[in-house]
């Protein structure tokens, strides 16, 4: 447990994106969102995933219920809760009932370290606060739960009254906590204080280690001084073994420690063990996927995982970096699944395209004219607002088009959509309806259909499927599983360009497609239609060969 | 000059937003933009403002020309340039002509510290690099210019070959440089290395101080490891007296040191002198104004100056912070011109609601039945997917409704929207159009109008405004400035619930409103209509009183 004692000391990653991260203004996670993120981080190799505070709201309880039926593979799921309220005993504290019912074997209990918080926040006595820590932890460990003790406001508490602050963690350790996590709740601690206080605490803890040999320290920082990452790294260098943080640094106010920055610093730059190397290469895609799930634009300038983190602009930089990457790159971006990006350089663009095409099973040469065509089309489409990172099915269609391997399953001749909103009586809700008609051609046969929906896009989707299912019965198995809209230039208001991402499924696989237009309906049509097209491609061996017509550019990408 | 020797040591602020900041992808500054930013930072009290590299592009030369005619008040304007090229002598180096012509009395020359960069980047000898540093600086000081020497790649250079690296700065000092600035060009340095290396350099410099008593050290960091701010602060704590950085941390890749974070840390938290206290209160407005000038959305989560930096959400936090701000705030936000903000959300208790109501000028008591009604309605609406954090205008309308202070400016009787998409020829893009008709009633007068738009929502918005502008001419000044869509439960695909956030403006103020429905058009209508309603409220004293009808629940919230 000695700081820097070994080059491969393990650091445990504790993710609180689902609770502390979700406190960020503008983030509001559904149970589905939370499960998606939890499974992603489980696969990535995070050790602890805090799911929420069961009992505080119904969503958190549902999250834990879902995991009972379909548990995570390796991560420990953690329920979060405060110590019991003043004046009760722990067995009377009904707040613990849903915690125990949640099925979580690990529980993070937070309690007060700072005398000011005890007196002004909790409005109780210093002695009662110790009792609250003591019998809350003892009660939960008696129910065979593992307890992580989050010492809230640790640094302010220690600076204000170190004797009392240390008493609170002594109490937690004596009551059976397995981890003590020092929390910089207000985010006001600076690196030199972090180093000094963690050192003090480690020395203190060592005096208790004969009685409690397995007790370990963790760190939980906030970014109010811009120091959350630095403080987490410094705490580890001074002997802490767990880092609590969030993906992309989401969190209240200025956010929590960004684990996407902490992990590469610890593992690549300082030689600690956090994740397996193969998992580490999933860090960049995971960061972007979580930003999609919470529906916030990814921070392109984020260290390590941002799209611009290894982007080179100036000509001198570019040629130097090509001779020797060390000249302008502090680490190898591929270690994290990120990549170098040469801004305005076709040469590097080509290799990206080839790499991606290979990924889809198309083996292209640099000199192949199709490679250049794909690159040019890609650049043109990206400048119009398309984005293929999260829409790989659309990218595969684009490659197939350049290679003359994109069958035309159907052509849209036109659509009409009609929406009506009516107020029945003056105190009533508006009642609205939407109807769409669609005309498609399959080979030389035209088909006109109509369908209703909750809104214009579901009506259009329904009409399109209805028109096609007679030709392609497998479409009956397809469904839209996700639909996301982003306005690309907010300044244009409702006339701004809209990017629509659609996820489709055939019950076994999922794939994502993209559409862009100033008209949200047209953007949605592009994405929905490509979703059906890509789905049909997966069945092309079963489809009549004569339906796979000779290839030409599809309308949505034609220029 | 000893670290921490005095509570009021001066730290000199050196801004490079106009050069290094402008390297950020997506930033492109006009000469006017650069002048605006320079004058703003001059007023704020920054000591050095780097304007660019005269000669490298015409804009930079024009910037310096403009300042000759109308100089800054107190800041020193700095021109940036590299040491001469290999194989020339400085007097032959034509690159220096525009530098001397620029009129800048201060010149920052950057040179190589790292043997690898000299050999691989410059492709010259270590000896020639020293000669380049030496006679470039000597030449410029002979022309009575003050020289700041930026030791590029300092930290990588020192780690690779400390003897050579120190020789480069010895050479710069001997040639007449007044400042030596240690640059972490690749941003890969970690805090413990920063502390150690700056300490080494200071000890080394002290041996030269009898011959060069006025030589001083500066720091220039990049954020590739998420450490730019921490490293700048640590460097100052170890004796550096100048910090080079940018407003809002703009810069290539992951950005430069964010001076808006560095300054409060140094001045408020560590007691160094950077700016006058009165100037410090201008930091938040300056940060936001610069983000407007560079046309990037401000980072709401930025430490100290972000709109969310002192925002409180959870109910327990809110009541504690009201009793004693120290409980959840590490500093007083007003010291920087920022402010505390209470956010309304799912986790809200009654105290958030009251605080927010007070903020809007409604004085409610906890015991007031209206308070409870607002809280209940808030929770109900939030469980349906409404979110008021980013839609304060909608929240004010909700409060007014509970208090019977929500005038009805208009009622929607119904709308019809018609969208058509047609493919003209088989290889052609789809061409689409949208038309909306709207029927509204103002008092007892009905009005039916129609309008076209790029898509269904812009058509609806246009028709609604057209219907109302005859009754309320001020609507001509309103415009939609942002439009955001979030699908609340992706699993429902295109039938899922949709939340729309709309930002409106009257040219002076901006306000945001929200709508939720399974039909994106209905959700958009709610948000757009409330945007108009809230805008009208701001003019209610000027509107005819008889238009402000007796209050009743508006359709969008009625149950």
Coordinates of C-alpha atoms in Angstrom, one line a residue, chain B residues 10-437:
Chain B
X10 CA 2.8 39.9 -7.8
X11 CA 2.1 37.4 -10.6
X12 CA 2.2 38.8 -14.1
X13 CA -0.5 37.7 -16.4
X14 CA 0.5 37.1 -20.0
X15 CA -2.4 36.5 -22.4
X16 CA -2.0 34.6 -25.6
X17 CA -5.7 34.1 -26.5
X18 CA -5.0 36.1 -29.7
X19 CA -2.2 33.8 -30.9
X20 CA -2.1 30.4 -29.2
X21 CA -5.9 30.5 -28.3
X22 CA -6.7 31.3 -31.9
X23 CA -5.1 28.0 -32.9
X24 CA -8.1 26.2 -31.5
X25 CA -10.1 24.4 -34.2
X26 CA -13.2 26.4 -34.9
X27 CA -11.8 29.8 -33.8
X28 CA -11.1 32.3 -36.5
X29 CA -10.6 35.9 -35.4
X30 CA -11.0 39.1 -37.5
X31 CA -8.8 42.1 -36.7
X32 CA -11.8 43.7 -35.1
X33 CA -12.3 40.6 -32.9
X34 CA -8.7 40.7 -31.8
X35 CA -8.8 44.4 -31.0
X36 CA -12.0 44.0 -29.0
X37 CA -10.4 41.2 -26.9
X38 CA -7.2 43.1 -26.4
X39 CA -9.0 46.2 -25.2
X40 CA -11.1 44.1 -22.9
X41 CA -8.1 42.4 -21.3
X42 CA -6.3 45.7 -21.1
X43 CA -9.1 47.1 -19.0
X44 CA -9.2 44.0 -16.9
X45 CA -5.6 44.6 -15.9
X46 CA -3.7 41.9 -17.8
X47 CA 0.0 42.8 -17.9
X48 CA 1.1 41.4 -21.3
X49 CA -1.1 40.8 -24.3
X50 CA 0.4 38.8 -27.1
X51 CA -1.1 40.1 -30.4
X52 CA 0.3 37.6 -32.9
X53 CA 3.2 37.0 -35.2
X54 CA 3.6 40.1 -37.5
X55 CA 4.6 38.9 -40.9
X56 CA 3.1 35.4 -40.5
X57 CA -0.3 36.7 -41.7
X58 CA -1.7 40.1 -42.8
X59 CA -4.3 40.2 -40.0
X60 CA -1.6 40.1 -37.3
X61 CA 0.3 43.0 -39.0
X62 CA -3.0 45.0 -39.2
X63 CA -3.6 44.4 -35.5
X64 CA -0.3 46.0 -34.5
X65 CA -0.9 48.9 -36.9
X66 CA -4.3 49.7 -35.3
X67 CA -2.7 49.7 -31.9
X68 CA -0.1 52.3 -33.1
X69 CA -2.9 54.7 -33.8
X70 CA -4.9 53.9 -30.7
X71 CA -2.7 52.3 -28.0
X72 CA -3.8 50.2 -25.1
X73 CA -4.0 51.9 -21.7
X74 CA -1.7 49.9 -19.5
X75 CA -1.0 46.4 -20.9
X76 CA 2.3 45.7 -22.8
X77 CA 1.6 44.6 -26.3
X78 CA 3.8 41.7 -27.3
X79 CA 4.8 40.4 -30.8
X80 CA 5.6 36.7 -31.1
X81 CA 8.3 35.2 -33.3
X82 CA 10.8 32.4 -33.5
X83 CA 14.6 32.6 -33.2
X84 CA 16.3 33.1 -36.6
X85 CA 16.6 30.3 -39.0
X86 CA 19.7 28.1 -39.1
X87 CA 22.6 29.3 -41.2
X88 CA 21.7 33.0 -41.2
X89 CA 22.8 35.7 -38.9
X90 CA 20.1 37.7 -37.2
X91 CA 20.7 40.9 -39.1
X92 CA 20.1 39.0 -42.4
X93 CA 16.9 37.4 -41.0
X94 CA 14.1 39.2 -42.9
X95 CA 11.5 37.6 -40.6
X96 CA 12.6 40.2 -38.0
X97 CA 11.7 43.2 -40.2
X98 CA 7.9 43.1 -39.6
X99 CA 8.5 42.4 -35.9
X100 CA 10.5 45.6 -35.6
X101 CA 8.1 47.5 -37.8
X102 CA 5.1 46.4 -35.7
X103 CA 5.9 48.9 -33.0
X104 CA 5.8 46.3 -30.2
X105 CA 8.3 47.1 -27.5
X106 CA 8.1 43.6 -26.1
X107 CA 9.0 40.6 -28.2
X108 CA 8.5 36.9 -27.3
X109 CA 11.0 34.8 -29.1
X110 CA 10.6 31.1 -28.9
X111 CA 13.5 28.7 -29.3
X112 CA 14.2 25.0 -28.9
X113 CA 15.2 23.4 -25.5
X114 CA 14.9 19.8 -26.5
X115 CA 17.8 18.1 -28.3
X116 CA 15.3 15.8 -30.2
X117 CA 13.5 18.9 -31.5
X118 CA 16.7 20.6 -32.6
X119 CA 17.8 17.5 -34.5
X120 CA 14.5 16.1 -35.8
X121 CA 12.4 19.2 -36.0
X122 CA 14.9 21.9 -37.0
X123 CA 17.3 19.5 -38.6
X124 CA 20.3 21.5 -37.4
X125 CA 23.1 21.0 -34.8
X126 CA 22.8 21.6 -31.0
X127 CA 25.6 24.2 -31.3
X128 CA 23.8 26.1 -34.1
X129 CA 20.6 26.2 -32.0
X130 CA 22.5 28.0 -29.2
X131 CA 23.8 30.5 -31.8
X132 CA 20.3 31.1 -33.1
X133 CA 19.0 31.8 -29.6
X134 CA 22.0 34.0 -28.8
X135 CA 22.2 36.3 -31.7
X136 CA 18.4 36.6 -32.3
X137 CA 18.0 37.9 -28.7
X138 CA 21.1 40.1 -28.9
X139 CA 19.9 41.6 -32.2
X140 CA 16.5 42.5 -30.9
X141 CA 17.8 43.9 -27.6
X142 CA 20.3 46.1 -29.5
X143 CA 17.2 47.6 -31.2
X144 CA 15.9 48.5 -27.7
X145 CA 13.3 45.8 -27.6
X146 CA 12.5 43.9 -24.4
X147 CA 12.8 40.1 -25.0
X148 CA 10.8 37.3 -23.3
X149 CA 12.3 34.0 -24.2
X150 CA 9.8 31.1 -24.5
X151 CA 11.7 27.9 -24.0
X152 CA 9.6 25.6 -26.2
X153 CA 9.4 21.9 -25.1
X154 CA 11.2 22.9 -21.9
X155 CA 10.0 19.9 -19.8
X156 CA 10.6 17.2 -22.4
X157 CA 14.0 18.8 -23.2
X158 CA 15.0 18.9 -19.5
X159 CA 14.0 15.3 -18.9
X160 CA 15.9 14.2 -22.0
X161 CA 19.1 16.2 -21.7
X162 CA 19.1 18.6 -18.7
X163 CA 22.7 19.9 -19.4
X164 CA 21.8 21.0 -22.9
X165 CA 18.4 22.4 -21.9
X166 CA 20.0 24.6 -19.2
X167 CA 22.6 25.8 -21.7
X168 CA 19.8 27.1 -23.9
X169 CA 18.3 29.3 -21.2
X170 CA 21.8 30.4 -20.0
X171 CA 22.4 31.5 -23.5
X172 CA 19.1 33.4 -23.7
X173 CA 19.8 35.2 -20.4
X174 CA 23.4 36.1 -21.4
X175 CA 22.0 37.5 -24.6
X176 CA 19.7 39.9 -22.8
X177 CA 16.3 38.1 -22.3
X178 CA 14.4 39.6 -19.3
X179 CA 12.1 36.7 -18.8
X180 CA 12.6 32.9 -19.4
X181 CA 9.3 31.1 -19.8
X182 CA 9.3 27.4 -19.3
X183 CA 6.9 25.9 -21.9
X184 CA 5.1 22.5 -21.6
X185 CA 4.5 22.5 -25.3
X186 CA 3.1 19.0 -25.6
X187 CA 1.2 19.2 -22.3
X188 CA 2.5 15.9 -21.0
X189 CA 4.0 17.1 -17.7
X190 CA 2.5 16.0 -14.4
X191 CA 2.4 18.1 -11.3
X192 CA 5.1 16.3 -9.4
X193 CA 7.5 16.8 -12.3
X194 CA 6.4 20.4 -12.6
X195 CA 7.3 21.1 -9.0
X196 CA 10.7 19.3 -9.2
X197 CA 11.8 20.8 -12.5
X198 CA 10.8 24.4 -11.6
X199 CA 12.7 24.0 -8.3
X200 CA 15.8 22.8 -10.2
X201 CA 15.6 25.7 -12.7
X202 CA 15.2 28.3 -9.9
X203 CA 18.2 26.9 -8.1
X204 CA 20.1 27.1 -11.3
X205 CA 19.0 30.6 -12.1
X206 CA 20.0 31.8 -8.6
X207 CA 23.6 31.0 -9.5
X208 CA 23.3 33.5 -12.5
X209 CA 21.6 36.2 -10.6
X210 CA 24.7 38.2 -9.6
X211 CA 25.4 38.9 -13.3
X212 CA 21.7 39.1 -14.3
X213 CA 19.8 40.3 -11.2
X214 CA 16.5 41.1 -12.9
X215 CA 16.0 37.7 -14.7
X216 CA 12.6 36.2 -14.0
X217 CA 10.8 33.0 -14.7
X218 CA 7.4 32.3 -16.4
X219 CA 5.3 29.3 -17.2
X220 CA 3.3 28.3 -20.3
X221 CA 1.3 25.1 -20.1
X222 CA -1.0 23.0 -22.3
X223 CA -3.9 20.9 -21.1
X224 CA -3.2 17.5 -22.8
X225 CA -3.0 15.7 -19.5
X226 CA -5.8 17.9 -17.9
X227 CA -3.1 19.6 -15.8
X228 CA -2.6 23.0 -17.4
X229 CA -4.2 24.9 -14.5
X230 CA -2.7 22.8 -11.7
X231 CA 0.8 23.0 -13.3
X232 CA 0.5 26.8 -13.6
X233 CA -0.4 27.2 -10.0
X234 CA 2.3 24.8 -8.8
X235 CA 4.9 26.6 -10.9
X236 CA 3.9 29.9 -9.2
X237 CA 4.1 28.2 -5.8
X238 CA 7.6 27.2 -6.7
X239 CA 8.8 30.7 -7.7
X240 CA 7.6 31.5 -11.2
X241 CA 6.3 35.1 -11.6
X242 CA 4.5 35.1 -15.0
X243 CA 1.7 32.8 -16.2
X244 CA 1.0 32.6 -19.9
X245 CA -2.4 31.3 -20.8
X246 CA -5.7 32.1 -22.6
X247 CA -9.2 33.3 -21.7
X248 CA -11.4 30.2 -21.2
X249 CA -8.4 27.9 -21.9
X250 CA -8.8 28.2 -25.7
X251 CA -5.9 26.6 -27.6
X252 CA -4.8 23.9 -29.9
X253 CA -5.7 20.2 -29.1
X254 CA -6.8 20.3 -25.4
X255 CA -6.2 24.0 -25.0
X256 CA -3.9 26.2 -22.9
X257 CA -3.9 27.1 -19.2
X258 CA -7.3 28.8 -18.6
X259 CA -6.5 32.1 -17.0
X260 CA -10.1 32.4 -15.8
X261 CA -9.3 29.5 -13.5
X262 CA -5.6 30.3 -12.7
X263 CA -6.3 33.9 -11.6
X264 CA -8.9 33.1 -8.9
X265 CA -6.8 30.2 -7.6
X266 CA -3.8 32.4 -7.3
X267 CA -5.4 35.6 -6.0
X268 CA -8.4 34.4 -3.9
X269 CA -7.2 31.1 -2.7
X270 CA -3.4 31.6 -2.4
X271 CA -3.1 35.4 -1.8
X272 CA -1.0 36.3 -4.8
X273 CA -1.6 39.6 -6.5
X274 CA -2.8 39.4 -10.1
X275 CA -5.5 42.0 -10.7
X276 CA -7.0 44.7 -8.6
X277 CA -10.1 43.5 -6.6
X278 CA -12.4 45.7 -8.6
X279 CA -11.0 44.2 -11.8
X280 CA -11.4 40.7 -10.5
X281 CA -15.2 41.2 -10.4
X282 CA -15.1 41.7 -14.1
X283 CA -13.6 38.3 -14.7
X284 CA -16.9 36.5 -15.2
X285 CA -18.4 39.0 -17.7
X286 CA -15.0 39.1 -19.6
X287 CA -15.0 35.3 -19.9
X288 CA -18.5 35.4 -21.4
X289 CA -17.8 38.3 -23.6
X290 CA -14.8 36.6 -25.1
X291 CA -16.8 33.5 -25.8
X292 CA -19.3 35.6 -27.6
X293 CA -16.6 37.3 -29.7
X294 CA -15.0 33.9 -30.7
X295 CA -18.5 32.6 -31.2
X296 CA -18.3 29.5 -29.0
X297 CA -20.9 28.6 -26.4
X298 CA -19.6 29.5 -23.0
X299 CA -18.7 26.5 -20.9
X300 CA -21.3 26.5 -18.2
X301 CA -19.3 24.2 -16.0
X302 CA -16.1 26.2 -16.1
X303 CA -14.6 26.7 -12.6
X304 CA -15.3 30.1 -11.0
X305 CA -16.8 31.8 -14.1
X306 CA -19.3 29.2 -15.4
X307 CA -23.0 29.8 -15.2
X308 CA -23.3 26.5 -13.2
X309 CA -20.1 27.0 -11.1
X310 CA -22.2 28.1 -8.1
X311 CA -25.5 26.3 -9.0
X312 CA -27.2 24.2 -6.3
X313 CA -29.6 21.4 -7.0
X314 CA -30.3 18.9 -4.2
X315 CA -32.7 20.1 -1.5
X316 CA -30.3 19.4 1.4
X317 CA -27.6 21.4 -0.3
X318 CA -29.9 24.3 -0.9
X319 CA -31.1 24.7 2.7
X320 CA -27.6 24.3 4.0
X321 CA -26.1 26.9 1.6
X322 CA -28.8 29.3 2.6
X323 CA -27.9 28.9 6.3
X324 CA -24.2 29.2 5.6
X325 CA -22.7 29.5 2.0
X326 CA -19.4 28.0 3.2
X327 CA -21.1 24.6 3.5
X328 CA -21.2 24.1 -0.2
X329 CA -19.2 27.0 -1.7
X330 CA -15.5 27.2 -1.6
X331 CA -15.4 30.9 -2.3
X332 CA -17.7 33.9 -2.6
X333 CA -18.9 33.9 -6.2
X334 CA -19.4 37.7 -6.2
X335 CA -15.7 38.3 -5.9
X336 CA -15.4 37.2 -9.5
X337 CA -18.6 38.8 -10.7
X338 CA -20.4 35.4 -10.7
X339 CA -23.4 34.5 -8.6
X340 CA -25.1 31.7 -6.7
X341 CA -28.0 30.0 -8.6
X342 CA -30.6 27.7 -7.2
X343 CA -31.6 25.1 -9.7
X344 CA -35.1 23.6 -9.8
X345 CA -35.2 19.9 -10.5
X346 CA -36.5 16.5 -9.5
X347 CA -34.5 16.5 -6.4
X348 CA -35.9 19.9 -5.3
X349 CA -37.5 20.5 -2.1
X350 CA -39.7 23.3 -1.1
X351 CA -36.7 25.5 -0.3
X352 CA -35.4 25.4 -3.9
X353 CA -38.9 26.4 -5.1
X354 CA -39.2 29.3 -2.7
X355 CA -35.7 30.6 -3.5
X356 CA -36.4 30.5 -7.2
X357 CA -39.8 32.2 -6.8
X358 CA -38.0 34.9 -4.8
X359 CA -35.5 35.3 -7.6
X360 CA -38.4 36.0 -9.9
X361 CA -39.9 38.5 -7.5
X362 CA -42.6 36.3 -5.9
X363 CA -42.3 36.3 -2.1
X364 CA -43.8 33.0 -1.0
X365 CA -43.9 31.4 2.5
X366 CA -43.3 27.7 3.1
X367 CA -46.7 27.4 4.5
X368 CA -48.4 29.1 1.6
X369 CA -50.6 26.5 -0.2
X370 CA -49.4 27.9 -3.5
X371 CA -45.8 26.8 -2.6
X372 CA -47.0 23.2 -2.2
X373 CA -49.0 23.4 -5.4
X374 CA -46.0 24.6 -7.3
X375 CA -43.8 21.8 -5.9
X376 CA -46.4 19.2 -6.7
X377 CA -47.0 20.4 -10.2
X378 CA -43.2 20.6 -10.8
X379 CA -42.7 17.0 -9.7
X380 CA -45.6 15.8 -11.8
X381 CA -44.4 17.7 -14.9
X382 CA -40.8 16.5 -14.4
X383 CA -42.0 12.9 -14.1
X384 CA -43.7 13.4 -17.5
X385 CA -40.3 14.6 -18.9
X386 CA -40.5 18.3 -18.5
X387 CA -37.3 19.8 -17.2
X388 CA -37.1 23.4 -15.9
X389 CA -33.4 23.7 -15.2
X390 CA -32.7 25.0 -18.6
X391 CA -36.2 26.6 -19.0
X392 CA -36.5 29.2 -16.3
X393 CA -39.1 31.2 -18.3
X394 CA -41.4 28.2 -18.3
X395 CA -40.9 27.8 -14.6
X396 CA -41.8 31.5 -14.0
X397 CA -45.0 30.9 -16.0
X398 CA -45.8 27.9 -13.8
X399 CA -45.3 30.0 -10.6
X400 CA -47.5 32.8 -12.0
X401 CA -50.2 30.2 -12.8
X402 CA -50.3 29.0 -9.2
X403 CA -50.5 32.6 -8.0
X404 CA -53.2 33.5 -10.5
X405 CA -50.8 36.0 -12.1
X406 CA -50.5 34.5 -15.6
X407 CA -52.3 36.7 -18.1
X408 CA -53.7 34.9 -21.2
X409 CA -52.3 36.8 -24.2
X410 CA -53.7 34.4 -26.7
X411 CA -55.3 31.0 -27.1
X412 CA -54.5 28.4 -29.8
X413 CA -57.6 27.0 -31.4
X414 CA -55.8 24.7 -33.7
X415 CA -53.1 24.2 -36.3
X416 CA -52.6 22.2 -39.5
X417 CA -49.2 21.4 -40.9
X418 CA -48.5 20.0 -44.3
X419 CA -45.1 18.6 -45.4
X420 CA -44.4 17.3 -48.8
X421 CA -41.2 15.5 -50.0
X422 CA -40.8 14.8 -53.7
X423 CA -38.1 13.3 -55.8
X424 CA -37.9 15.1 -59.1
X425 CA -35.8 12.6 -60.9
X426 CA -34.3 9.3 -59.8
X427 CA -30.8 10.6 -59.2
X428 CA -32.0 13.8 -57.5
X429 CA -32.2 14.9 -53.9
X430 CA -35.5 14.9 -52.3
X431 CA -37.0 18.4 -52.3
X432 CA -39.2 19.2 -49.4
X433 CA -41.5 21.9 -48.2
X434 CA -43.7 22.7 -45.2
X435 CA -46.7 24.9 -44.7
X436 CA -48.6 25.6 -41.5
X437 CA -51.9 27.2 -40.8

